[in-house]
Coordinates of C-alpha atoms in Angstrom, one line a residue:
Chain A
M970 CA 0.0 0.0 0.0
N971 CA 2.9 2.3 0.6
K972 CA 3.8 1.8 -3.0
Y973 CA 0.4 3.1 -4.0
F974 CA 1.1 6.3 -2.0
S975 CA 4.7 6.7 -3.1
T976 CA 4.3 8.2 -6.6
K977 CA 7.0 10.4 -7.9
M978 CA 4.6 13.3 -7.7
S979 CA 3.7 12.8 -4.1
I980 CA 7.3 12.4 -3.0
F981 CA 8.1 15.6 -4.7
V982 CA 5.3 17.5 -3.1
F983 CA 6.0 16.2 0.4
A984 CA 9.8 16.5 0.3
T985 CA 10.5 19.7 -1.6
P986 CA 9.3 22.5 0.7
A987 CA 11.3 21.5 3.7
L988 CA 14.4 20.5 1.8
L989 CA 14.3 23.7 -0.2
L990 CA 14.0 25.9 2.9
F991 CA 16.7 23.9 4.6
T992 CA 19.0 24.1 1.7
V993 CA 18.6 27.7 0.8
F994 CA 18.8 29.2 4.3
C995 CA 20.8 26.6 6.3
V996 CA 23.2 24.9 3.9
Y997 CA 23.7 27.3 0.9
P998 CA 25.0 30.2 3.1
L999 CA 28.1 28.1 3.7
V1000 CA 29.1 28.5 0.0
P1001 CA 29.2 32.4 0.0
E1002 CA 30.7 32.2 3.5
I1003 CA 33.7 30.3 2.2
W1004 CA 33.9 32.3 -1.0
M1005 CA 33.7 35.6 0.8
S1006 CA 36.4 34.5 3.3
L1007 CA 38.9 34.4 0.4
Q1008 CA 38.2 38.0 -0.6
K1009 CA 38.6 41.5 0.6
H1010 CA 34.9 42.4 1.1
N1011 CA 33.3 45.5 2.5
G1012 CA 29.7 44.1 2.7
F1013 CA 28.6 45.7 -0.5
Q1014 CA 31.1 44.4 -3.0
S1015 CA 34.3 42.4 -3.3
L1016 CA 37.5 44.4 -3.4
G1017 CA 39.5 41.5 -4.9
F1018 CA 40.5 38.0 -4.3
V1019 CA 43.1 37.7 -1.6
G1020 CA 43.5 33.9 -1.1
L1021 CA 44.3 32.9 2.5
D1022 CA 45.3 36.4 3.6
N1023 CA 42.2 36.9 5.7
Y1024 CA 43.0 33.7 7.6
K1025 CA 46.6 34.8 8.2
A1026 CA 45.3 38.1 9.4
I1027 CA 42.8 36.7 11.9
F1028 CA 45.3 34.1 13.2
A1029 CA 47.8 37.0 13.8
S1030 CA 45.3 39.2 15.7
S1031 CA 45.3 38.9 19.5
S1032 CA 41.5 39.6 19.7
F1033 CA 40.8 36.3 17.8
W1034 CA 42.7 34.4 20.5
T1035 CA 41.1 36.4 23.4
A1036 CA 37.7 35.5 21.8
H1037 CA 38.6 31.9 21.7
K1038 CA 39.8 31.9 25.3
N1039 CA 36.5 33.5 26.4
T1040 CA 34.3 31.1 24.3
Y1041 CA 36.0 28.0 25.7
L1042 CA 35.9 29.5 29.2
I1043 CA 32.1 29.6 28.8
V1044 CA 32.1 26.0 27.4
G1045 CA 34.2 25.0 30.3
I1046 CA 31.9 26.6 32.8
S1047 CA 28.8 25.0 31.4
L1048 CA 30.3 21.6 31.1
L1049 CA 32.4 21.4 34.3
L1050 CA 30.2 23.4 36.5
G1051 CA 26.8 23.4 34.8
I1052 CA 26.3 19.7 34.1
P1053 CA 27.5 18.4 37.5
L1054 CA 25.5 21.0 39.4
S1055 CA 22.3 20.4 37.4
M1056 CA 22.8 16.6 37.8
T1057 CA 23.1 17.1 41.5
L1058 CA 19.9 19.1 41.6
A1059 CA 18.1 16.4 39.6
L1060 CA 19.3 13.6 41.9
F1061 CA 18.2 15.4 45.0
M1062 CA 14.9 16.5 43.4
E1063 CA 13.9 12.9 43.4
I1064 CA 13.8 12.7 47.2
Q1065 CA 11.8 15.8 47.8
T1066 CA 8.1 16.0 48.7
P1067 CA 5.8 16.3 45.5
R1068 CA 4.7 19.8 46.4
L1069 CA 8.2 21.1 46.9
R1070 CA 9.3 19.4 43.8
R1071 CA 6.5 21.0 41.7
F1072 CA 7.4 24.4 43.1
F1073 CA 11.1 23.9 42.4
K1074 CA 10.5 22.6 38.9
S1075 CA 8.5 25.6 37.9
A1076 CA 10.9 28.1 39.5
A1077 CA 14.1 26.5 38.1
M1078 CA 12.8 26.5 34.5
F1079 CA 11.6 30.1 34.7
P1080 CA 14.9 31.8 33.8
A1081 CA 15.2 29.7 30.7
I1082 CA 11.9 31.0 29.2
L1083 CA 12.9 34.7 29.8
S1084 CA 14.6 36.4 26.9
V1085 CA 18.3 37.0 27.0
T1086 CA 17.9 40.7 26.8
V1087 CA 15.8 40.8 30.0
V1088 CA 18.0 38.4 31.9
A1089 CA 21.2 40.1 31.0
Q1090 CA 19.8 43.6 31.8
I1091 CA 18.6 42.3 35.3
W1092 CA 22.1 40.9 36.0
L1093 CA 23.6 44.2 34.9
A1094 CA 21.8 45.7 37.9
F1095 CA 23.1 42.9 40.1
Y1096 CA 26.7 43.6 39.1
E1097 CA 26.4 47.4 39.3
P1098 CA 29.4 48.6 41.3
N1099 CA 27.7 51.2 43.5
W1100 CA 24.3 50.0 44.4
G1101 CA 24.3 46.5 42.7
L1102 CA 23.1 43.4 44.6
F1103 CA 26.5 41.7 44.9
N1104 CA 28.5 44.6 46.1
S1105 CA 25.7 45.6 48.5
I1106 CA 25.7 42.1 50.0
L1107 CA 29.5 42.1 50.3
R1108 CA 29.5 45.5 52.0
A1109 CA 26.7 44.5 54.3
I1110 CA 28.7 41.5 55.6
G1111 CA 31.8 43.6 55.9
M1112 CA 33.8 42.2 53.0
D1113 CA 34.4 45.6 51.4
S1114 CA 37.7 44.5 49.9
W1115 CA 35.9 41.8 47.9
T1116 CA 33.7 44.3 46.0
H1117 CA 34.5 44.7 42.3
S1118 CA 33.4 46.6 39.4
W1119 CA 32.4 43.2 38.0
L1120 CA 31.8 44.0 34.4
T1121 CA 34.5 46.6 33.7
E1122 CA 37.5 44.7 35.3
K1123 CA 39.2 42.4 32.9
N1124 CA 39.7 39.6 35.4
T1125 CA 36.1 39.4 36.5
V1126 CA 34.1 40.3 33.5
M1127 CA 34.0 36.9 31.7
L1128 CA 33.3 34.9 34.9
S1129 CA 30.5 37.3 35.8
I1130 CA 28.8 36.9 32.4
G1131 CA 29.4 33.1 32.7
L1132 CA 27.6 33.0 36.0
T1133 CA 24.6 34.7 34.5
F1134 CA 24.5 32.1 31.7
L1135 CA 25.0 29.3 34.2
W1136 CA 22.1 30.6 36.3
Q1137 CA 19.8 30.9 33.3
Y1138 CA 20.0 27.4 32.0
I1139 CA 21.0 25.2 35.0
G1140 CA 17.3 24.6 36.0
L1141 CA 16.4 23.5 32.4
N1142 CA 19.3 21.1 32.4
A1143 CA 18.3 19.8 35.8
M1144 CA 14.8 19.2 34.4
L1145 CA 16.2 17.3 31.5
F1146 CA 18.2 15.0 33.8
Y1147 CA 15.2 14.6 36.1
T1148 CA 13.0 13.5 33.2
G1149 CA 15.7 10.9 32.3
I1150 CA 15.7 9.7 35.9
K1151 CA 12.0 9.1 35.7
T1152 CA 12.4 6.8 32.8
I1153 CA 14.6 4.4 34.7
P1154 CA 12.6 1.3 35.6
K1155 CA 11.9 1.1 39.4
S1156 CA 13.0 -2.5 39.5
Y1157 CA 16.6 -1.4 39.3
Y1158 CA 16.2 0.6 42.5
E1159 CA 14.3 -2.2 44.3
A1160 CA 17.1 -4.6 43.6
A1161 CA 19.7 -2.1 45.0
L1162 CA 17.5 -1.5 48.0
I1163 CA 17.5 -5.3 48.8
D1164 CA 21.3 -5.3 48.6
G1165 CA 21.3 -2.5 51.1
A1166 CA 22.8 0.3 48.9
N1167 CA 22.7 3.9 50.2
F1168 CA 21.6 7.0 48.3
A1169 CA 25.1 7.9 47.1
Q1170 CA 25.8 4.4 45.9
V1171 CA 22.5 4.2 44.0
C1172 CA 23.3 7.5 42.3
M1173 CA 26.8 6.6 41.3
R1174 CA 26.2 2.9 40.4
I1175 CA 22.7 3.0 38.9
T1176 CA 21.2 6.4 38.1
I1177 CA 24.2 8.1 36.4
P1178 CA 25.3 5.1 34.3
L1179 CA 21.8 4.6 33.1
L1180 CA 21.4 8.2 32.2
Q1181 CA 24.1 8.2 29.6
N1182 CA 21.8 8.9 26.7
I1183 CA 20.4 12.0 28.4
I1184 CA 23.9 13.1 29.5
K1185 CA 25.1 12.9 25.9
Y1186 CA 22.0 14.9 24.8
V1187 CA 22.6 17.6 27.4
L1188 CA 26.3 17.6 26.7
I1189 CA 25.7 18.3 23.0
L1190 CA 23.1 20.9 23.8
S1191 CA 25.3 22.7 26.3
T1192 CA 28.4 22.6 24.2
L1193 CA 26.9 23.9 21.1
G1194 CA 24.8 26.4 23.1
S1195 CA 27.9 27.8 24.8
M1196 CA 30.0 27.8 21.6
A1197 CA 27.4 30.2 20.1
F1198 CA 27.6 32.4 23.2
Y1199 CA 27.0 36.0 22.1
S1200 CA 23.7 37.7 23.2
H1201 CA 24.6 38.0 26.9
V1202 CA 27.8 39.7 26.0
R1203 CA 26.1 42.1 23.6
V1204 CA 23.7 43.3 26.3
M1205 CA 25.9 43.3 29.3
T1206 CA 29.3 44.6 28.1
A1207 CA 29.3 45.0 24.3
G1208 CA 32.5 43.1 24.4
G1209 CA 34.3 45.4 26.8
P1210 CA 36.5 46.4 28.5
G1211 CA 38.3 46.7 25.2
D1212 CA 38.0 43.2 23.6
K1213 CA 38.2 41.4 27.0
S1214 CA 34.8 39.9 26.9
R1215 CA 34.3 39.2 23.2
T1216 CA 33.5 35.7 22.3
V1217 CA 34.2 34.2 18.9
I1218 CA 30.7 34.9 17.6
Y1219 CA 31.0 38.5 19.0
Q1220 CA 34.4 38.9 17.3
M1221 CA 32.9 37.7 14.1
Y1222 CA 30.0 40.2 14.3
Y1223 CA 32.3 43.0 15.3
T1224 CA 34.8 42.3 12.5
A1225 CA 32.0 42.2 9.8
F1226 CA 29.4 44.7 10.9
D1227 CA 31.4 47.2 13.0
T1228 CA 34.7 47.4 11.0
S1229 CA 33.2 46.4 7.6
E1230 CA 35.8 43.6 7.2
F1231 CA 33.4 41.0 5.8
G1232 CA 36.2 38.9 4.4
K1233 CA 37.8 38.5 7.8
G1234 CA 34.5 38.1 9.5
T1235 CA 33.6 35.1 7.3
A1236 CA 37.1 33.7 7.8
I1237 CA 36.4 33.6 11.6
A1238 CA 33.1 31.9 10.9
V1239 CA 34.7 29.3 8.6
V1240 CA 37.3 28.4 11.3
F1241 CA 34.6 28.3 13.9
I1242 CA 32.3 26.0 11.9
L1243 CA 35.2 23.5 11.6
E1244 CA 35.6 23.7 15.4
C1245 CA 31.9 23.0 15.9
L1246 CA 32.1 20.0 13.5
L1247 CA 35.1 18.6 15.3
I1248 CA 33.6 18.9 18.7
S1249 CA 30.3 17.3 17.6
F1250 CA 32.3 14.5 16.1
L1251 CA 34.3 14.0 19.2
I1252 CA 31.2 13.8 21.4
Q1253 CA 29.5 11.4 19.0
R1254 CA 32.6 9.3 18.8
F1255 CA 33.6 9.1 22.4
V1256 CA 30.6 9.7 24.6
A1257 CA 27.9 7.0 25.2
R1258 CA 28.3 5.2 21.9
D1259 CA 25.9 2.4 22.7
K1260 CA 22.2 3.3 22.9
L1261 CA 20.7 1.9 26.1
E1262 CA 17.3 0.2 25.9
F1263 CA 15.3 -0.7 29.0
Chain B
M379 CA 17.7 17.8 59.0
K380 CA 14.5 17.4 56.9
Y381 CA 13.5 21.0 57.6
I382 CA 16.9 22.3 56.8
S383 CA 16.9 20.6 53.4
R384 CA 13.4 21.8 52.8
I385 CA 14.3 25.4 53.5
F386 CA 17.4 25.1 51.4
W387 CA 15.3 23.9 48.4
I388 CA 12.8 26.7 48.8
A389 CA 15.6 29.3 49.1
L390 CA 17.2 27.8 46.0
G391 CA 13.9 27.9 44.1
C392 CA 13.5 31.6 45.1
T393 CA 16.9 32.6 43.7
F394 CA 15.5 31.6 40.3
L395 CA 12.4 33.7 40.9
F396 CA 14.2 36.7 42.4
P397 CA 14.6 38.5 39.1
L398 CA 10.8 38.4 38.5
Y399 CA 10.3 39.9 41.9
W400 CA 13.0 42.5 41.2
M401 CA 11.7 43.4 37.8
I402 CA 8.2 44.2 39.3
S403 CA 9.4 45.9 42.4
I404 CA 11.8 48.3 40.7
A405 CA 9.1 49.1 38.1
L406 CA 6.9 50.4 41.0
K407 CA 9.6 52.7 42.4
S408 CA 10.2 56.3 41.7
K409 CA 13.6 57.3 40.2
S410 CA 15.1 58.3 43.5
E411 CA 13.8 55.3 45.4
A412 CA 15.2 53.0 42.8
Y413 CA 18.7 54.2 43.8
E414 CA 18.2 54.4 47.6
N415 CA 16.4 51.1 47.9
P416 CA 17.1 49.1 44.7
F417 CA 16.3 45.6 46.0
G418 CA 13.7 46.1 48.8
I419 CA 10.0 46.2 48.7
P420 CA 8.7 49.5 47.2
S421 CA 7.5 52.0 49.9
S422 CA 4.5 53.0 47.8
W423 CA 3.3 51.7 44.5
K424 CA 3.9 54.2 41.7
W425 CA 2.3 53.2 38.3
Q426 CA 3.7 56.1 36.3
N427 CA 6.7 54.0 35.1
F428 CA 4.2 51.8 33.2
S429 CA 2.4 54.7 31.6
E430 CA 5.7 56.3 30.7
A431 CA 6.9 53.0 29.3
L432 CA 3.8 52.6 27.1
S433 CA 4.2 56.1 25.7
K434 CA 8.0 56.0 25.1
Y435 CA 8.5 52.3 24.2
N436 CA 7.0 51.0 21.0
Y437 CA 5.7 48.0 23.0
F438 CA 2.8 47.1 20.7
T439 CA 4.8 47.3 17.5
Y440 CA 7.5 45.0 18.9
L441 CA 4.9 42.7 20.4
E442 CA 3.1 42.4 17.1
N443 CA 6.4 41.8 15.3
S444 CA 7.4 39.1 17.8
L445 CA 4.1 37.4 17.3
I446 CA 4.4 37.5 13.5
Y447 CA 7.9 36.1 13.5
T448 CA 7.0 33.4 16.0
L449 CA 3.7 32.3 14.5
G450 CA 5.0 32.5 10.9
T451 CA 8.0 30.3 11.8
I452 CA 5.8 27.8 13.6
A453 CA 3.3 27.6 10.7
I454 CA 6.0 27.1 8.0
T455 CA 8.2 24.8 10.0
L456 CA 5.4 22.5 11.1
A457 CA 3.7 22.3 7.7
S458 CA 6.9 21.6 5.7
G459 CA 8.6 19.7 8.4
S460 CA 5.7 17.3 9.0
M461 CA 5.4 16.6 5.3
L462 CA 9.1 15.8 4.9
A463 CA 9.0 13.6 8.0
Y464 CA 6.0 11.8 6.6
C465 CA 7.8 11.3 3.3
L466 CA 11.0 10.0 4.9
S467 CA 9.3 7.6 7.3
R468 CA 6.4 6.2 5.2
M469 CA 7.1 6.6 1.6
Q470 CA 9.4 4.5 -0.6
W471 CA 12.0 6.9 -1.8
R472 CA 15.5 5.9 -2.8
F473 CA 17.0 8.9 -1.0
N474 CA 15.2 8.5 2.3
S475 CA 18.2 7.7 4.5
S476 CA 20.5 10.2 2.8
A477 CA 17.9 13.0 3.1
L478 CA 17.5 12.2 6.7
F479 CA 21.2 12.4 7.3
Y480 CA 21.4 15.6 5.3
V481 CA 18.7 17.3 7.3
S482 CA 20.3 16.2 10.6
L483 CA 23.4 18.1 9.7
G484 CA 21.3 21.2 10.6
L485 CA 21.7 20.4 14.3
I486 CA 25.4 20.9 14.3
V487 CA 25.9 24.4 12.9
P488 CA 24.5 27.2 15.1
I489 CA 22.6 29.9 13.2
E490 CA 25.0 32.6 14.5
V491 CA 27.9 31.4 12.3
V492 CA 26.1 32.0 9.0
V493 CA 24.7 35.4 9.9
I494 CA 27.0 37.2 7.5
P495 CA 26.1 35.2 4.3
L496 CA 22.4 35.1 5.5
F497 CA 22.5 38.9 5.7
Q498 CA 23.8 39.1 2.1
L499 CA 21.3 36.5 0.9
I500 CA 18.4 38.4 2.4
K501 CA 19.6 41.6 0.6
L502 CA 20.0 39.6 -2.7
L503 CA 16.5 38.2 -2.5
H504 CA 15.1 41.7 -1.7
L505 CA 13.6 40.5 1.5
K506 CA 15.4 43.0 3.6
D507 CA 12.5 45.1 4.8
S508 CA 9.9 42.4 5.3
Y509 CA 8.9 39.9 7.9
W510 CA 10.1 37.1 5.6
A511 CA 13.7 38.2 6.2
L512 CA 13.6 36.5 9.6
I513 CA 10.7 34.0 9.2
L514 CA 12.4 32.1 6.3
P515 CA 15.9 31.6 8.0
Y516 CA 14.3 30.8 11.3
S517 CA 12.2 28.1 9.6
G518 CA 15.2 26.8 7.7
F519 CA 17.0 26.3 11.0
A520 CA 14.1 24.9 12.9
I521 CA 13.4 22.2 10.3
A522 CA 16.2 19.9 11.4
S523 CA 15.0 19.2 14.9
C524 CA 11.3 19.2 13.8
V525 CA 11.9 16.6 11.1
L526 CA 13.9 14.4 13.3
M527 CA 11.4 14.4 16.2
L528 CA 8.4 13.8 13.9
Y529 CA 10.3 11.1 12.0
A530 CA 10.9 9.2 15.3
F531 CA 7.3 9.7 16.2
L532 CA 6.0 8.5 12.8
R533 CA 8.3 5.5 12.8
S534 CA 6.7 4.3 16.0
L535 CA 3.2 4.2 14.4
P536 CA 2.0 0.9 12.8
K537 CA 2.3 0.7 9.0
E538 CA -1.3 -0.3 8.6
L539 CA -2.7 3.1 9.6
E540 CA -3.3 4.3 6.1
E541 CA -4.3 1.0 4.7
A542 CA -8.0 1.5 5.4
A543 CA -7.8 4.9 3.7
C544 CA -6.1 3.3 0.8
I545 CA -9.0 0.8 0.3
D546 CA -11.5 3.6 0.5
G547 CA -9.7 5.2 -2.5
T548 CA -8.4 8.2 -0.5
N549 CA -5.4 9.8 -2.1
V550 CA -2.2 10.5 -0.2
Y551 CA -2.9 14.1 0.5
Q552 CA -6.2 13.4 2.1
A553 CA -4.7 10.5 4.0
F554 CA -2.0 12.8 5.3
F555 CA -4.3 15.6 6.5
K556 CA -7.2 13.4 7.7
I557 CA -5.3 10.5 9.3
I558 CA -1.7 11.3 10.0
F559 CA -2.1 14.9 11.0
P560 CA -4.5 14.3 13.9
I561 CA -2.3 11.4 15.1
I562 CA 1.0 13.3 15.2
M563 CA -0.7 16.2 17.0
P564 CA 1.0 15.6 20.3
A565 CA 4.4 15.8 18.6
L566 CA 3.3 18.9 16.7
V567 CA 2.3 20.6 20.0
T568 CA 5.7 19.8 21.5
Q569 CA 7.5 21.2 18.4
C570 CA 5.2 24.2 18.6
V571 CA 6.2 25.0 22.2
L572 CA 9.9 24.5 21.4
I573 CA 9.8 26.8 18.4
F574 CA 7.8 29.3 20.2
I575 CA 10.3 29.6 23.1
R576 CA 13.2 29.6 20.8
I577 CA 12.0 32.2 18.3
W578 CA 10.3 34.4 20.8
N579 CA 13.6 34.9 22.6
E580 CA 15.9 34.8 19.5
F581 CA 18.3 37.6 19.5
P582 CA 21.5 37.3 17.4
L583 CA 20.0 37.1 14.0
A584 CA 17.2 39.6 14.6
F585 CA 19.7 42.0 16.0
I586 CA 21.5 42.2 12.6
I587 CA 18.6 41.6 10.1
A588 CA 15.8 43.5 11.7
S589 CA 17.6 46.8 11.7
K590 CA 14.6 49.0 11.0
D591 CA 12.7 49.8 14.1
Q592 CA 9.3 48.9 12.6
F593 CA 10.4 45.3 12.1
R594 CA 12.2 44.7 15.4
P595 CA 10.9 42.0 17.7
L596 CA 10.7 42.5 21.5
T597 CA 14.2 41.2 22.3
V598 CA 16.0 43.7 20.0
G599 CA 13.6 46.5 20.5
L600 CA 14.1 46.2 24.2
L601 CA 17.9 46.5 23.9
S602 CA 17.7 49.6 21.7
F603 CA 15.4 51.1 24.2
F604 CA 17.9 50.4 27.0
V605 CA 20.6 52.0 25.0
N606 CA 18.5 55.1 24.4
V607 CA 17.4 55.5 28.1
G608 CA 20.9 54.8 29.4
V609 CA 21.3 53.5 32.9
S610 CA 19.7 56.4 34.6
D611 CA 16.1 55.4 34.9
W612 CA 15.8 51.9 36.3
G613 CA 12.1 52.2 37.2
L614 CA 11.3 52.8 33.5
I615 CA 13.7 50.0 32.5
G616 CA 12.0 47.6 35.0
A617 CA 8.6 48.5 33.6
T618 CA 9.6 47.8 30.0
M619 CA 11.3 44.6 31.0
F620 CA 8.2 43.4 32.8
L621 CA 5.9 44.4 29.9
S622 CA 8.2 42.6 27.4
S623 CA 8.3 39.4 29.5
L624 CA 4.6 39.5 30.3
P625 CA 3.4 37.4 27.3
M626 CA 5.9 34.7 28.0
I627 CA 5.1 34.7 31.8
I628 CA 1.4 34.3 31.0
V629 CA 2.1 31.5 28.5
Y630 CA 4.3 29.8 31.1
M631 CA 1.7 30.2 33.9
I632 CA -1.1 28.7 31.7
G633 CA 0.9 26.0 29.9
N634 CA 3.5 25.2 32.6
E635 CA 3.0 21.4 32.3
K636 CA 3.0 21.5 28.5
I637 CA 6.2 23.6 28.3
E638 CA 7.9 21.3 30.7
N639 CA 7.0 18.2 28.7
A640 CA 8.0 19.8 25.5
L641 CA 11.4 21.0 26.7
T642 CA 12.2 17.6 28.0
A643 CA 10.6 15.6 25.2
G644 CA 13.7 15.9 23.0
A645 CA 15.9 14.3 25.6
I646 CA 13.8 11.2 25.8
L647 CA 13.6 10.7 22.1
K648 CA 17.3 10.9 21.4

């Protein structure tokens, strides 16, 4: 019967719209991206073919490396702090009373549905040096020497923005883990209980190993999400002080749209796409290769 | 011990809600009170920040634009995505598996990295000053996860579903709309919620492409408003932030459960 439905015409009608949209707006832009990266381009017209000069120029610029350091700092924060913390929240959520759990779930997901502009602007007030929340608290408990001008000092700026990002998505990740925990059959826990295992042992030996599919999913989501980190920086510091809080995407935007060096901007993008592909490949290759079935 | 842990969890939950409280409380304070008492409860409720926000901030323009972008993207993505997913999972086409692989590549590259060529492409297609300038790229990028999720859903359905329709002499289009569409509704609702949250809050692409004020969505309009006001009038800023978040807060309060399920559905399927 599927043969009866699968005429050339019907396949064409069903497959074309989505494939066309996907190709034109998602895949095709990679072609002019690579082509533009080999030219001197001011956004309106090409000023001549320059070969790999744009790549040489961006590799020689210190802003490019600062941007990489910042982007991978954010990736590091969300993988090394974000994932363990949200996993901990999810594990402990399981042993709360249902009412408390419902409250916590709704509250923890709330920041993730707010727009970046709003969240970043709110945290701008928290970091404000004179009357902001953090400095006010530090002064109130007598730790005046710990106060900082969080977003204008080059040592604190990226960590401060990273904390905002961490806070915004940690609840969502915890919910993803918690949903995964719910799908683990109860019989595994009953067996462990009979053997006299405690909470920590159950978490380490049963829950976390059986969550590897979800862990992989969250890992990919967090990695690619933090690789593309841009909006918080735009609202909170506009890359400042100097170039100290620019991420790779920010550096790409800045190079293309603020200095009209579209060739160099696309060169940054091409290098970065290769990094994204490499990282996705590494995760696919080395994390949780066998799909678990219960 | 039990109480300590309970208090700890309530406190932790409150840290996630604190910005909501702060947004509302600062919006109700006068300019001077916002500086003297930025985080406390307002001494008296002043509503003039809201009336000032509504007169100075193009709230309804931005709101309308956000709605157009979001609903347009949802309509186009769900319509074209469900058709492709149906084709890939139920039809006999030589390129089924390669097409599926091709579409899944869309999950790897974030939309931000192709902003520059997209910007050029939009100019080339003369879409620059229209709503299509964002709706079409958004749809192109939303299609990958939509198709993969619906594909997994359709694969789990029994093959005999359309057989009855086949005997009745229904053609494939009628079968799709009358039989398949209602069945995949739950998955469509999930995708609808996911796309809604993503596009409603999308910032990087809109920031570059919607450069004219009349086409700006809330996220970008809000930032340009902040830049104009500067950091002098936090009461006004609070009011605009609250107004801009209000649609999402209402949606979240009504569809809390649905949103939660949608956001976590992807994790289970993978």
